[in-house]
PDB file of C-alpha atoms in Angstrom:
ATOM      1  CA  UNK E   1     -19.202  19.623 -41.358  1.00 47.00           C
ATOM      2  CA  UNK E   2     -16.314  18.262 -39.332  1.00 58.00           C
ATOM      3  CA  UNK E   3     -16.935  16.999 -35.843  1.00 80.00           C
ATOM      4  CA  UNK E   4     -13.579  17.265 -34.135  1.00 92.00           C
ATOM      5  CA  UNK E   5     -12.722  15.284 -31.050  1.00 94.00           C
ATOM      6  CA  UNK E   6     -10.129  15.367 -28.317  1.00 94.00           C
ATOM      7  CA  UNK E   7      -6.907  13.592 -29.252  1.00 95.00           C
ATOM      8  CA  UNK E   8      -7.209  14.628 -32.924  1.00 95.00           C
ATOM      9  CA  UNK E   9      -4.736  16.861 -34.722  1.00 96.00           C
ATOM     10  CA  UNK E  10      -6.019  20.451 -34.779  1.00 96.00           C
ATOM     11  CA  UNK E  11      -6.815  21.632 -38.331  1.00 96.00           C
ATOM     12  CA  UNK E  12      -4.122  23.944 -39.735  1.00 96.00           C
ATOM     13  CA  UNK E  13      -5.229  27.427 -40.757  1.00 96.00           C
ATOM     14  CA  UNK E  14      -3.849  30.709 -42.039  1.00 95.00           C
ATOM     15  CA  UNK E  15      -5.787  33.952 -41.785  1.00 96.00           C
ATOM     16  CA  UNK E  16      -5.218  37.595 -40.884  1.00 97.00           C
ATOM     17  CA  UNK E  17      -5.300  39.012 -37.388  1.00 97.00           C
ATOM     18  CA  UNK E  18      -6.637  42.447 -36.449  1.00 97.00           C
ATOM     19  CA  UNK E  19      -3.513  44.126 -37.912  1.00 96.00           C
ATOM     20  CA  UNK E  20      -3.745  42.351 -41.264  1.00 96.00           C
ATOM     21  CA  UNK E  21      -0.816  40.124 -40.275  1.00 96.00           C
ATOM     22  CA  UNK E  22      -1.010  36.537 -41.496  1.00 96.00           C
ATOM     23  CA  UNK E  23      -1.296  34.059 -38.622  1.00 95.00           C
ATOM     24  CA  UNK E  24      -1.044  30.262 -38.920  1.00 94.00           C
ATOM     25  CA  UNK E  25      -1.439  27.518 -36.399  1.00 92.00           C
ATOM     26  CA  UNK E  26       2.132  26.584 -37.442  1.00 91.00           C
ATOM     27  CA  UNK E  27       3.357  29.905 -35.973  1.00 91.00           C
ATOM     28  CA  UNK E  28       2.667  28.390 -32.551  1.00 90.00           C
ATOM     29  CA  UNK E  29       4.491  25.080 -33.005  1.00 86.00           C
ATOM     30  CA  UNK E  30       5.901  24.044 -29.633  1.00 89.00           C
ATOM     31  CA  UNK E  31       3.389  26.235 -27.761  1.00 89.00           C
ATOM     32  CA  UNK E  32       0.016  25.392 -26.303  1.00 92.00           C
ATOM     33  CA  UNK E  33      -2.931  27.411 -27.562  1.00 95.00           C
ATOM     34  CA  UNK E  34      -6.354  28.362 -26.321  1.00 96.00           C
ATOM     35  CA  UNK E  35      -8.259  28.790 -29.571  1.00 97.00           C
ATOM     36  CA  UNK E  36     -11.675  30.202 -28.821  1.00 97.00           C
ATOM     37  CA  UNK E  37     -14.489  30.781 -31.286  1.00 97.00           C
ATOM     38  CA  UNK E  38     -17.131  33.402 -30.629  1.00 96.00           C
ATOM     39  CA  UNK E  39     -20.088  34.771 -32.625  1.00 96.00           C
ATOM     40  CA  UNK E  40     -19.536  38.546 -32.811  1.00 96.00           C
ATOM     41  CA  UNK E  41     -17.268  41.380 -31.674  1.00 96.00           C
ATOM     42  CA  UNK E  42     -18.598  43.760 -29.034  1.00 95.00           C
ATOM     43  CA  UNK E  43     -21.748  41.847 -28.072  1.00 93.00           C
ATOM     44  CA  UNK E  44     -22.462  41.173 -24.371  1.00 92.00           C
ATOM     45  CA  UNK E  45     -21.504  37.472 -24.195  1.00 92.00           C
ATOM     46  CA  UNK E  46     -18.499  37.823 -26.490  1.00 93.00           C
ATOM     47  CA  UNK E  47     -17.260  40.857 -24.570  1.00 94.00           C
ATOM     48  CA  UNK E  48     -17.589  38.999 -21.231  1.00 95.00           C
ATOM     49  CA  UNK E  49     -15.646  36.050 -22.689  1.00 95.00           C
ATOM     50  CA  UNK E  50     -12.868  38.209 -24.177  1.00 96.00           C
ATOM     51  CA  UNK E  51     -12.530  40.215 -20.942  1.00 96.00           C
ATOM     52  CA  UNK E  52     -12.295  37.003 -18.912  1.00 95.00           C
ATOM     53  CA  UNK E  53      -9.343  35.899 -21.066  1.00 96.00           C
ATOM     54  CA  UNK E  54      -7.881  39.418 -20.785  1.00 97.00           C
ATOM     55  CA  UNK E  55      -8.173  39.495 -17.001  1.00 96.00           C
ATOM     56  CA  UNK E  56      -6.443  36.115 -16.632  1.00 94.00           C
ATOM     57  CA  UNK E  57      -4.054  36.483 -19.565  1.00 96.00           C
ATOM     58  CA  UNK E  58      -0.920  36.528 -17.383  1.00 95.00           C
ATOM     59  CA  UNK E  59      -2.014  33.327 -15.590  1.00 92.00           C
ATOM     60  CA  UNK E  60      -2.614  31.631 -18.938  1.00 92.00           C
ATOM     61  CA  UNK E  61       0.788  32.755 -20.257  1.00 92.00           C
ATOM     62  CA  UNK E  62       2.382  31.483 -17.041  1.00 91.00           C
ATOM     63  CA  UNK E  63       0.814  28.070 -17.795  1.00 88.00           C
ATOM     64  CA  UNK E  64       2.493  28.206 -21.222  1.00 89.00           C
ATOM     65  CA  UNK E  65      -0.583  29.127 -23.258  1.00 91.00           C
ATOM     66  CA  UNK E  66      -1.194  31.628 -26.016  1.00 93.00           C
ATOM     67  CA  UNK E  67      -4.756  32.895 -26.510  1.00 96.00           C
ATOM     68  CA  UNK E  68      -6.321  33.367 -29.954  1.00 97.00           C
ATOM     69  CA  UNK E  69      -9.908  34.421 -30.600  1.00 97.00           C
ATOM     70  CA  UNK E  70     -11.659  33.667 -33.892  1.00 97.00           C
ATOM     71  CA  UNK E  71     -14.858  35.084 -35.347  1.00 97.00           C
ATOM     72  CA  UNK E  72     -16.116  35.878 -38.824  1.00 97.00           C
ATOM     73  CA  UNK E  73     -15.834  39.639 -38.168  1.00 97.00           C
ATOM     74  CA  UNK E  74     -13.296  41.559 -40.257  1.00 97.00           C
ATOM     75  CA  UNK E  75      -9.921  42.996 -39.219  1.00 97.00           C
ATOM     76  CA  UNK E  76     -11.320  46.505 -38.677  1.00 97.00           C
ATOM     77  CA  UNK E  77     -14.027  45.200 -36.327  1.00 97.00           C
ATOM     78  CA  UNK E  78     -11.431  43.148 -34.399  1.00 97.00           C
ATOM     79  CA  UNK E  79      -9.092  46.141 -34.072  1.00 97.00           C
ATOM     80  CA  UNK E  80     -11.917  48.268 -32.661  1.00 97.00           C
ATOM     81  CA  UNK E  81     -12.973  45.483 -30.238  1.00 97.00           C
ATOM     82  CA  UNK E  82      -9.376  45.029 -29.019  1.00 97.00           C
ATOM     83  CA  UNK E  83      -8.926  48.782 -28.564  1.00 97.00           C
ATOM     84  CA  UNK E  84     -12.202  49.243 -26.714  1.00 97.00           C
ATOM     85  CA  UNK E  85     -11.489  46.468 -24.178  1.00 97.00           C
ATOM     86  CA  UNK E  86      -7.680  46.544 -24.172  1.00 97.00           C
ATOM     87  CA  UNK E  87      -7.350  42.893 -25.210  1.00 97.00           C
ATOM     88  CA  UNK E  88      -3.745  41.635 -25.036  1.00 97.00           C
ATOM     89  CA  UNK E  89      -4.156  38.792 -27.560  1.00 96.00           C
ATOM     90  CA  UNK E  90      -4.848  38.517 -31.283  1.00 96.00           C
ATOM     91  CA  UNK E  91      -8.223  38.035 -32.887  1.00 97.00           C
ATOM     92  CA  UNK E  92      -8.348  36.176 -36.191  1.00 97.00           C
ATOM     93  CA  UNK E  93     -10.627  37.491 -38.954  1.00 97.00           C
ATOM     94  CA  UNK E  94     -12.196  34.410 -40.543  1.00 97.00           C
ATOM     95  CA  UNK E  95     -14.263  36.362 -43.067  1.00 96.00           C
ATOM     96  CA  UNK E  96     -14.181  33.450 -45.559  1.00 95.00           C
ATOM     97  CA  UNK E  97     -15.411  31.056 -42.827  1.00 96.00           C
ATOM     98  CA  UNK E  98     -12.670  28.509 -43.583  1.00 96.00           C
ATOM     99  CA  UNK E  99     -11.525  28.141 -39.963  1.00 96.00           C
ATOM    100  CA  UNK E 100     -15.013  27.987 -38.433  1.00 96.00           C
ATOM    101  CA  UNK E 101     -15.914  25.288 -40.962  1.00 95.00           C
ATOM    102  CA  UNK E 102     -12.689  23.316 -40.349  1.00 96.00           C
ATOM    103  CA  UNK E 103     -13.367  23.359 -36.596  1.00 96.00           C
ATOM    104  CA  UNK E 104     -17.056  22.498 -36.987  1.00 94.00           C
ATOM    105  CA  UNK E 105     -18.350  25.660 -35.324  1.00 95.00           C
ATOM    106  CA  UNK E 106     -20.219  27.134 -38.345  1.00 94.00           C
ATOM    107  CA  UNK E 107     -23.663  25.810 -37.483  1.00 92.00           C
ATOM    108  CA  UNK E 108     -27.351  26.373 -37.974  1.00 92.00           C
ATOM    109  CA  UNK E 109     -28.742  28.498 -35.167  1.00 91.00           C
ATOM    110  CA  UNK E 110     -32.284  29.350 -34.221  1.00 88.00           C
ATOM    111  CA  UNK E 111     -33.420  32.649 -32.757  1.00 84.00           C
ATOM    112  CA  UNK E 112     -37.088  33.374 -32.213  1.00 91.00           C
ATOM    113  CA  UNK E 113     -37.976  30.596 -34.658  1.00 91.00           C
ATOM    114  CA  UNK E 114     -35.755  32.023 -37.392  1.00 92.00           C
ATOM    115  CA  UNK E 115     -32.998  29.699 -38.596  1.00 93.00           C
ATOM    116  CA  UNK E 116     -29.664  31.117 -39.740  1.00 91.00           C
ATOM    117  CA  UNK E 117     -25.997  30.115 -39.964  1.00 92.00           C
ATOM    118  CA  UNK E 118     -23.583  31.411 -37.338  1.00 92.00           C
ATOM    119  CA  UNK E 119     -20.584  30.678 -35.135  1.00 93.00           C
ATOM    120  CA  UNK E 120     -21.096  28.344 -32.217  1.00 93.00           C
ATOM    121  CA  UNK E 121     -19.202  29.457 -29.086  1.00 95.00           C
ATOM    122  CA  UNK E 122     -16.546  26.814 -28.424  1.00 96.00           C
ATOM    123  CA  UNK E 123     -13.034  26.660 -26.984  1.00 96.00           C
ATOM    124  CA  UNK E 124     -10.281  24.308 -28.133  1.00 96.00           C
ATOM    125  CA  UNK E 125      -7.210  23.700 -25.989  1.00 95.00           C
ATOM    126  CA  UNK E 126      -4.405  22.642 -28.325  1.00 96.00           C
ATOM    127  CA  UNK E 127      -1.168  21.182 -26.971  1.00 93.00           C
ATOM    128  CA  UNK E 128       2.440  21.841 -28.043  1.00 92.00           C
ATOM    129  CA  UNK E 129       2.211  19.069 -30.652  1.00 93.00           C
ATOM    130  CA  UNK E 130      -0.854  20.557 -32.327  1.00 94.00           C
ATOM    131  CA  UNK E 131      -3.231  17.974 -30.844  1.00 95.00           C
ATOM    132  CA  UNK E 132      -6.649  18.895 -29.461  1.00 96.00           C
ATOM    133  CA  UNK E 133      -6.330  18.260 -25.732  1.00 94.00           C
ATOM    134  CA  UNK E 134      -9.758  19.499 -24.680  1.00 95.00           C
ATOM    135  CA  UNK E 135     -12.915  20.922 -26.266  1.00 94.00           C
ATOM    136  CA  UNK E 136     -15.181  23.111 -24.156  1.00 93.00           C
ATOM    137  CA  UNK E 137     -18.675  22.994 -25.658  1.00 92.00           C
ATOM    138  CA  UNK E 138     -20.511  24.764 -22.859  1.00 92.00           C
ATOM    139  CA  UNK E 139     -18.559  27.986 -22.456  1.00 92.00           C
ATOM    140  CA  UNK E 140     -19.316  30.080 -19.381  1.00 91.00           C
ATOM    141  CA  UNK E 141     -18.677  33.503 -20.955  1.00 89.00           C
ATOM    142  CA  UNK E 142     -18.003  35.380 -17.708  1.00 92.00           C
ATOM    143  CA  UNK E 143     -15.669  32.622 -16.455  1.00 91.00           C
ATOM    144  CA  UNK E 144     -14.209  31.288 -19.700  1.00 91.00           C
ATOM    145  CA  UNK E 145     -10.591  31.644 -18.580  1.00 90.00           C
ATOM    146  CA  UNK E 146     -11.380  30.044 -15.197  1.00 89.00           C
ATOM    147  CA  UNK E 147     -12.905  27.092 -17.096  1.00 90.00           C
ATOM    148  CA  UNK E 148      -9.659  26.686 -19.030  1.00 89.00           C
ATOM    149  CA  UNK E 149      -7.449  27.074 -15.941  1.00 86.00           C
ATOM    150  CA  UNK E 150      -9.572  24.459 -14.132  1.00 87.00           C
ATOM    151  CA  UNK E 151      -8.984  21.981 -16.975  1.00 83.00           C
ATOM    152  CA  UNK E 152      -5.247  22.669 -16.927  1.00 75.00           C
ATOM    153  CA  UNK E 153      -4.933  21.712 -13.275  1.00 73.00           C
TER     154      UNK E 153
END
C-alpha cells in the first residue's frame, strides 16, 4: 500500500463519474483539486461531508478549486446520491479499487471486533501542478469544506 505524503505528485487515475463519463486527473491540469475519499454513498457521515462541500461549493470554486468525491460505490449509486442531496460536483466510481489503492486509502478496518477492508476517509488538496499540497487525515465530516478553506488561507 502506498503512503502518500505532501509535496509528492498525485497519482494519475482514470475512472467513470456518476454519468459514466471518463474522468482523469489530467482533465484538471492547471486547476487545483479537492479530492476526497469517503466510505459509502448515503450514509450519515458521508452525507454530512458531501453536503458540507455542496454548501460551500461556490466559495471553493472562488478559491480556484474543483471538488471530486471518490468511493468504491458504482455509477448508479453515485447518481442517486447526487440527486438526493443536489450535489454540484462529480463523484468517481472506483469499483475496481485502483484509485483508493493508489492513494493508500483502501485499508483494514475494524468494527465490533470484525476486521474488513474499506475506504478510509481522507482528503487530498492537489495544486495546479498535480502536486499534493495537503492531506487531511482527520476529516470533520460536518465541517469538511471549512477544514479545507482554513488550510487555503
